[in-house]
PDB file of C-alpha atoms in Angstrom:
ATOM      1  CA  MET J 110     127.689 111.050 114.496  1.00 60.00           C
ATOM      2  CA  LYS J 111     125.439 109.084 116.800  1.00 66.00           C
ATOM      3  CA  THR J 112     122.359 110.672 114.912  1.00 65.00           C
ATOM      4  CA  HIS J 113     123.785 109.537 111.630  1.00 58.00           C
ATOM      5  CA  ASN J 114     124.188 106.006 112.726  1.00 62.00           C
ATOM      6  CA  ARG J 115     120.549 106.098 114.150  1.00 64.00           C
ATOM      7  CA  TYR J 116     119.224 107.333 110.823  1.00 59.00           C
ATOM      8  CA  PHE J 117     121.348 104.790 109.081  1.00 57.00           C
ATOM      9  CA  ILE J 118     120.016 101.837 111.268  1.00 63.00           C
ATOM     10  CA  LEU J 119     116.362 103.153 110.932  1.00 56.00           C
ATOM     11  CA  ILE J 120     116.544 103.218 107.263  1.00 61.00           C
ATOM     12  CA  ALA J 121     118.171  99.803 106.901  1.00 57.00           C
ATOM     13  CA  ALA J 122     115.464  98.422 109.307  1.00 57.00           C
ATOM     14  CA  LEU J 123     112.723 100.072 107.083  1.00 49.00           C
ATOM     15  CA  LEU J 124     114.243  98.534 103.930  1.00 48.00           C
ATOM     16  CA  MET J 125     114.544  95.180 105.630  1.00 52.00           C
ATOM     17  CA  ILE J 126     110.875  95.336 106.658  1.00 49.00           C
ATOM     18  CA  LEU J 127     109.778  96.337 103.211  1.00 44.00           C
ATOM     19  CA  GLY J 128     111.797  93.497 101.559  1.00 49.00           C
ATOM     20  CA  PHE J 129     109.727  90.870 103.558  1.00 44.00           C
ATOM     21  CA  VAL J 130     106.357  92.713 102.672  1.00 41.00           C
ATOM     22  CA  GLN J 131     104.716  90.797  99.737  1.00 40.00           C
ATOM     23  CA  PRO J 132     101.890  92.415  97.671  1.00 38.00           C
ATOM     24  CA  VAL J 133      98.610  90.944  98.222  1.00 35.00           C
ATOM     25  CA  TYR J 134      96.775  89.546  95.147  1.00 34.00           C
ATOM     26  CA  ALA J 135      93.400  87.767  95.099  1.00 36.00           C
ATOM     27  CA  ASP J 136      94.029  83.947  94.801  1.00 45.00           C
ATOM     28  CA  SER J 137      93.863  82.943  91.238  1.00 52.00           C
ATOM     29  CA  PRO J 138      91.935  79.553  90.674  1.00 68.00           C
ATOM     30  CA  ASN J 139      94.322  78.802  87.667  1.00 79.00           C
ATOM     31  CA  ILE J 140      97.187  76.391  88.301  1.00 84.00           C
ATOM     32  CA  GLY J 141      99.367  75.091  85.427  1.00 82.00           C
ATOM     33  CA  VAL J 142      97.236  77.290  82.983  1.00 88.00           C
ATOM     34  CA  SER J 143      97.566  80.587  81.539  1.00 80.00           C
ATOM     35  CA  PRO J 144      95.664  83.018  79.081  1.00 82.00           C
ATOM     36  CA  ASN J 145      98.734  82.713  76.739  1.00 78.00           C
ATOM     37  CA  PRO J 146      99.732  79.748  74.888  1.00 79.00           C
ATOM     38  CA  PRO J 147     103.269  78.307  75.851  1.00 79.00           C
ATOM     39  CA  VAL J 148     104.974  79.273  72.493  1.00 70.00           C
ATOM     40  CA  GLN J 149     108.522  80.515  72.032  1.00 58.00           C
ATOM     41  CA  GLU J 150     108.753  84.410  71.735  1.00 53.00           C
ATOM     42  CA  LEU J 151     111.258  85.583  69.320  1.00 51.00           C
ATOM     43  CA  GLY J 152     113.196  88.692  70.219  1.00 48.00           C
ATOM     44  CA  THR J 153     113.894  91.412  67.727  1.00 46.00           C
ATOM     45  CA  ARG J 154     117.604  91.106  68.642  1.00 48.00           C
ATOM     46  CA  GLY J 155     119.733  88.245  69.597  1.00 47.00           C
ATOM     47  CA  VAL J 156     122.598  86.064  69.305  1.00 47.00           C
ATOM     48  CA  TYR J 157     120.850  82.752  68.613  1.00 44.00           C
ATOM     49  CA  PRO J 158     119.001  81.757  65.534  1.00 43.00           C
ATOM     50  CA  PRO J 159     115.160  81.092  66.104  1.00 43.00           C
ATOM     51  CA  HIS J 160     115.637  77.237  66.303  1.00 41.00           C
ATOM     52  CA  GLN J 161     117.866  77.763  69.327  1.00 40.00           C
ATOM     53  CA  ILE J 162     115.563  79.814  71.342  1.00 43.00           C
ATOM     54  CA  PHE J 163     113.984  77.522  73.999  1.00 50.00           C
ATOM     55  CA  GLY J 164     110.622  77.955  75.468  1.00 58.00           C
ATOM     56  CA  PRO J 165     108.913  76.362  78.565  1.00 77.00           C
ATOM     57  CA  VAL J 166     109.056  72.655  78.036  1.00 88.00           C
ATOM     58  CA  LYS J 167     108.649  69.896  80.800  1.00 90.00           C
ATOM     59  CA  ASP J 168     109.372  66.272  80.329  1.00 93.00           C
ATOM     60  CA  ILE J 169     106.834  64.099  81.869  1.00 94.00           C
ATOM     61  CA  ASN J 170     108.117  60.746  80.839  1.00 92.00           C
ATOM     62  CA  ASN J 171     108.009  59.501  84.400  1.00 89.00           C
ATOM     63  CA  GLY J 172     105.476  61.948  85.728  1.00 90.00           C
ATOM     64  CA  SER J 173     102.374  64.004  85.196  1.00 92.00           C
ATOM     65  CA  TYR J 174     101.379  67.526  84.626  1.00 92.00           C
ATOM     66  CA  SER J 175      98.564  68.893  86.688  1.00 95.00           C
ATOM     67  CA  PHE J 176      96.165  71.829  85.810  1.00 95.00           C
ATOM     68  CA  ALA J 177      93.115  73.651  87.223  1.00 96.00           C
ATOM     69  CA  GLY J 178      91.197  76.632  86.050  1.00 94.00           C
ATOM     70  CA  SER J 179      88.211  78.764  85.861  1.00 94.00           C
ATOM     71  CA  LEU J 180      86.501  80.020  82.780  1.00 94.00           C
ATOM     72  CA  PRO J 181      84.543  81.339  80.670  1.00 95.00           C
ATOM     73  CA  GLY J 182      87.027  82.046  77.942  1.00 95.00           C
ATOM     74  CA  THR J 183      90.170  80.145  76.785  1.00 95.00           C
ATOM     75  CA  VAL J 184      93.232  79.187  78.737  1.00 95.00           C
ATOM     76  CA  TYR J 185      96.315  77.113  77.920  1.00 94.00           C
ATOM     77  CA  THR J 186      98.677  74.823  79.694  1.00 93.00           C
ATOM     78  CA  GLU J 187     101.521  76.976  80.927  1.00 90.00           C
ATOM     79  CA  TYR J 188     104.293  74.561  79.647  1.00 89.00           C
ATOM     80  CA  ARG J 189     104.654  72.465  76.564  1.00 91.00           C
ATOM     81  CA  PHE J 190     105.157  68.785  77.621  1.00 91.00           C
ATOM     82  CA  LYS J 191     107.002  65.950  75.969  1.00 94.00           C
ATOM     83  CA  GLY J 192     108.495  62.531  76.827  1.00 96.00           C
ATOM     84  CA  LYS J 193     105.841  60.058  75.638  1.00 95.00           C
ATOM     85  CA  ARG J 194     104.229  58.702  72.613  1.00 96.00           C
ATOM     86  CA  THR J 195     100.755  58.253  74.238  1.00 96.00           C
ATOM     87  CA  TYR J 196      99.199  60.592  76.699  1.00 97.00           C
ATOM     88  CA  MET J 197      96.337  60.092  79.046  1.00 97.00           C
ATOM     89  CA  VAL J 198      94.208  63.195  80.224  1.00 96.00           C
ATOM     90  CA  HIS J 199      92.168  62.663  83.210  1.00 97.00           C
ATOM     91  CA  MET J 200      89.592  65.271  84.191  1.00 97.00           C
ATOM     92  CA  SER J 201      88.996  65.180  87.989  1.00 96.00           C
ATOM     93  CA  GLN J 202      86.568  68.134  87.788  1.00 96.00           C
ATOM     94  CA  ILE J 203      84.449  69.638  85.231  1.00 96.00           C
ATOM     95  CA  THR J 204      81.323  71.811  86.367  1.00 96.00           C
ATOM     96  CA  GLN J 205      80.174  72.961  82.734  1.00 96.00           C
ATOM     97  CA  PRO J 206      80.810  71.735  79.121  1.00 96.00           C
ATOM     98  CA  LEU J 207      84.471  72.166  78.331  1.00 96.00           C
ATOM     99  CA  GLU J 208      86.247  71.819  74.899  1.00 97.00           C
ATOM    100  CA  ILE J 209      89.893  70.736  75.143  1.00 97.00           C
ATOM    101  CA  THR J 210      92.178  70.878  72.212  1.00 97.00           C
ATOM    102  CA  VAL J 211      95.540  69.306  71.832  1.00 96.00           C
ATOM    103  CA  TYR J 212      98.231  71.014  70.037  1.00 94.00           C
ATOM    104  CA  LYS J 213     101.601  69.865  68.651  1.00 93.00           C
ATOM    105  CA  TYR J 214     104.227  72.494  68.737  1.00 86.00           C
ATOM    106  CA  ASN J 215     107.005  72.533  65.906  1.00 77.00           C
ATOM    107  CA  SER J 216     110.483  74.223  65.474  1.00 69.00           C
ATOM    108  CA  PHE J 217     108.849  76.571  62.945  1.00 71.00           C
ATOM    109  CA  ASN J 218     107.290  78.494  65.699  1.00 68.00           C
ATOM    110  CA  ASN J 219     103.728  77.373  65.191  1.00 78.00           C
ATOM    111  CA  ALA J 220     101.345  74.723  66.556  1.00 86.00           C
ATOM    112  CA  THR J 221      99.148  72.166  64.717  1.00 90.00           C
ATOM    113  CA  GLN J 222      95.948  71.134  66.235  1.00 94.00           C
ATOM    114  CA  ILE J 223      96.144  67.173  66.583  1.00 94.00           C
ATOM    115  CA  ALA J 224      92.754  66.635  68.526  1.00 95.00           C
ATOM    116  CA  ARG J 225      89.706  68.099  70.117  1.00 97.00           C
ATOM    117  CA  TYR J 226      87.465  66.732  72.861  1.00 97.00           C
ATOM    118  CA  ASN J 227      84.203  68.051  74.067  1.00 96.00           C
ATOM    119  CA  LEU J 228      83.688  66.977  77.795  1.00 96.00           C
ATOM    120  CA  SER J 229      80.909  67.687  80.210  1.00 92.00           C
ATOM    121  CA  ALA J 230      81.329  65.274  83.226  1.00 92.00           C
ATOM    122  CA  SER J 231      83.908  64.921  85.936  1.00 93.00           C
ATOM    123  CA  GLY J 232      85.880  61.844  85.765  1.00 94.00           C
ATOM    124  CA  ALA J 233      86.275  61.960  81.930  1.00 95.00           C
ATOM    125  CA  SER J 234      89.381  60.534  80.366  1.00 96.00           C
ATOM    126  CA  PHE J 235      90.835  60.511  76.964  1.00 96.00           C
ATOM    127  CA  SER J 236      94.152  59.552  75.256  1.00 97.00           C
ATOM    128  CA  PHE J 237      95.939  60.800  72.277  1.00 96.00           C
ATOM    129  CA  GLY J 238      99.324  59.875  70.524  1.00 95.00           C
ATOM    130  CA  THR J 239     102.342  61.583  69.077  1.00 94.00           C
ATOM    131  CA  SER J 240     104.913  60.257  66.548  1.00 93.00           C
ATOM    132  CA  SER J 241     107.808  60.963  68.795  1.00 93.00           C
ATOM    133  CA  THR J 242     108.856  61.329  72.637  1.00 94.00           C
ATOM    134  CA  ASN J 243     110.379  64.489  71.508  1.00 93.00           C
ATOM    135  CA  ASP J 244     107.088  65.981  70.137  1.00 93.00           C
ATOM    136  CA  GLU J 245     106.042  69.097  72.241  1.00 93.00           C
ATOM    137  CA  ILE J 246     102.263  69.190  73.085  1.00 93.00           C
ATOM    138  CA  TYR J 247     100.142  71.598  74.820  1.00 93.00           C
ATOM    139  CA  LEU J 248      96.363  71.910  75.555  1.00 95.00           C
ATOM    140  CA  SER J 249      93.833  74.667  75.376  1.00 96.00           C
ATOM    141  CA  PHE J 250      90.627  74.583  77.657  1.00 97.00           C
ATOM    142  CA  ALA J 251      87.698  76.640  76.362  1.00 97.00           C
ATOM    143  CA  SER J 252      84.004  77.133  77.675  1.00 96.00           C
ATOM    144  CA  TYR J 253      81.473  79.730  77.128  1.00 95.00           C
ATOM    145  CA  TYR J 254      80.106  78.962  80.611  1.00 94.00           C
ATOM    146  CA  ASN J 255      81.365  79.690  84.075  1.00 95.00           C
ATOM    147  CA  CYS J 256      83.328  76.443  84.192  1.00 95.00           C
ATOM    148  CA  ASP J 257      85.804  75.328  87.053  1.00 95.00           C
ATOM    149  CA  PHE J 258      87.937  72.303  85.815  1.00 96.00           C
ATOM    150  CA  SER J 259      90.797  70.221  87.112  1.00 96.00           C
ATOM    151  CA  GLY J 260      92.876  67.334  85.908  1.00 96.00           C
ATOM    152  CA  TYR J 261      96.287  66.031  84.870  1.00 96.00           C
ATOM    153  CA  VAL J 262      98.184  64.717  81.811  1.00 95.00           C
ATOM    154  CA  TYR J 263     100.185  61.516  82.354  1.00 94.00           C
TER     155      TYR J 263
END
């Protein structure tokens, strides 16, 4: 019986130790951006109609949305954001030419481009507007170069 208890304690201790071990990954330079656009993904089965499936949306009415990334390629904000009629985007860092596209997402599960900006200098800012504070917006960042960038939407 004592041997059983010892094995049980040993196995429980190993499981606890393994529970605290985290896999080690290389640090990603991307913060708040993803290679996939923040759109709703419709399942093949479900109990809700498509207009009731909610995707990742942040209300930034009284705040901001920060992002940073490393390219070449294209990345998107991880969230759609809403809450304002006029948005400002400030680029804290741009190391190579960068194209930023603003998309308005709609309930028909698609996005419409509403603006495109080509920037090449840190400190650049631009603004864009929407017709409603409920309009859901997201950004894409694209560059052919090895470009590091960071900034925020407010």
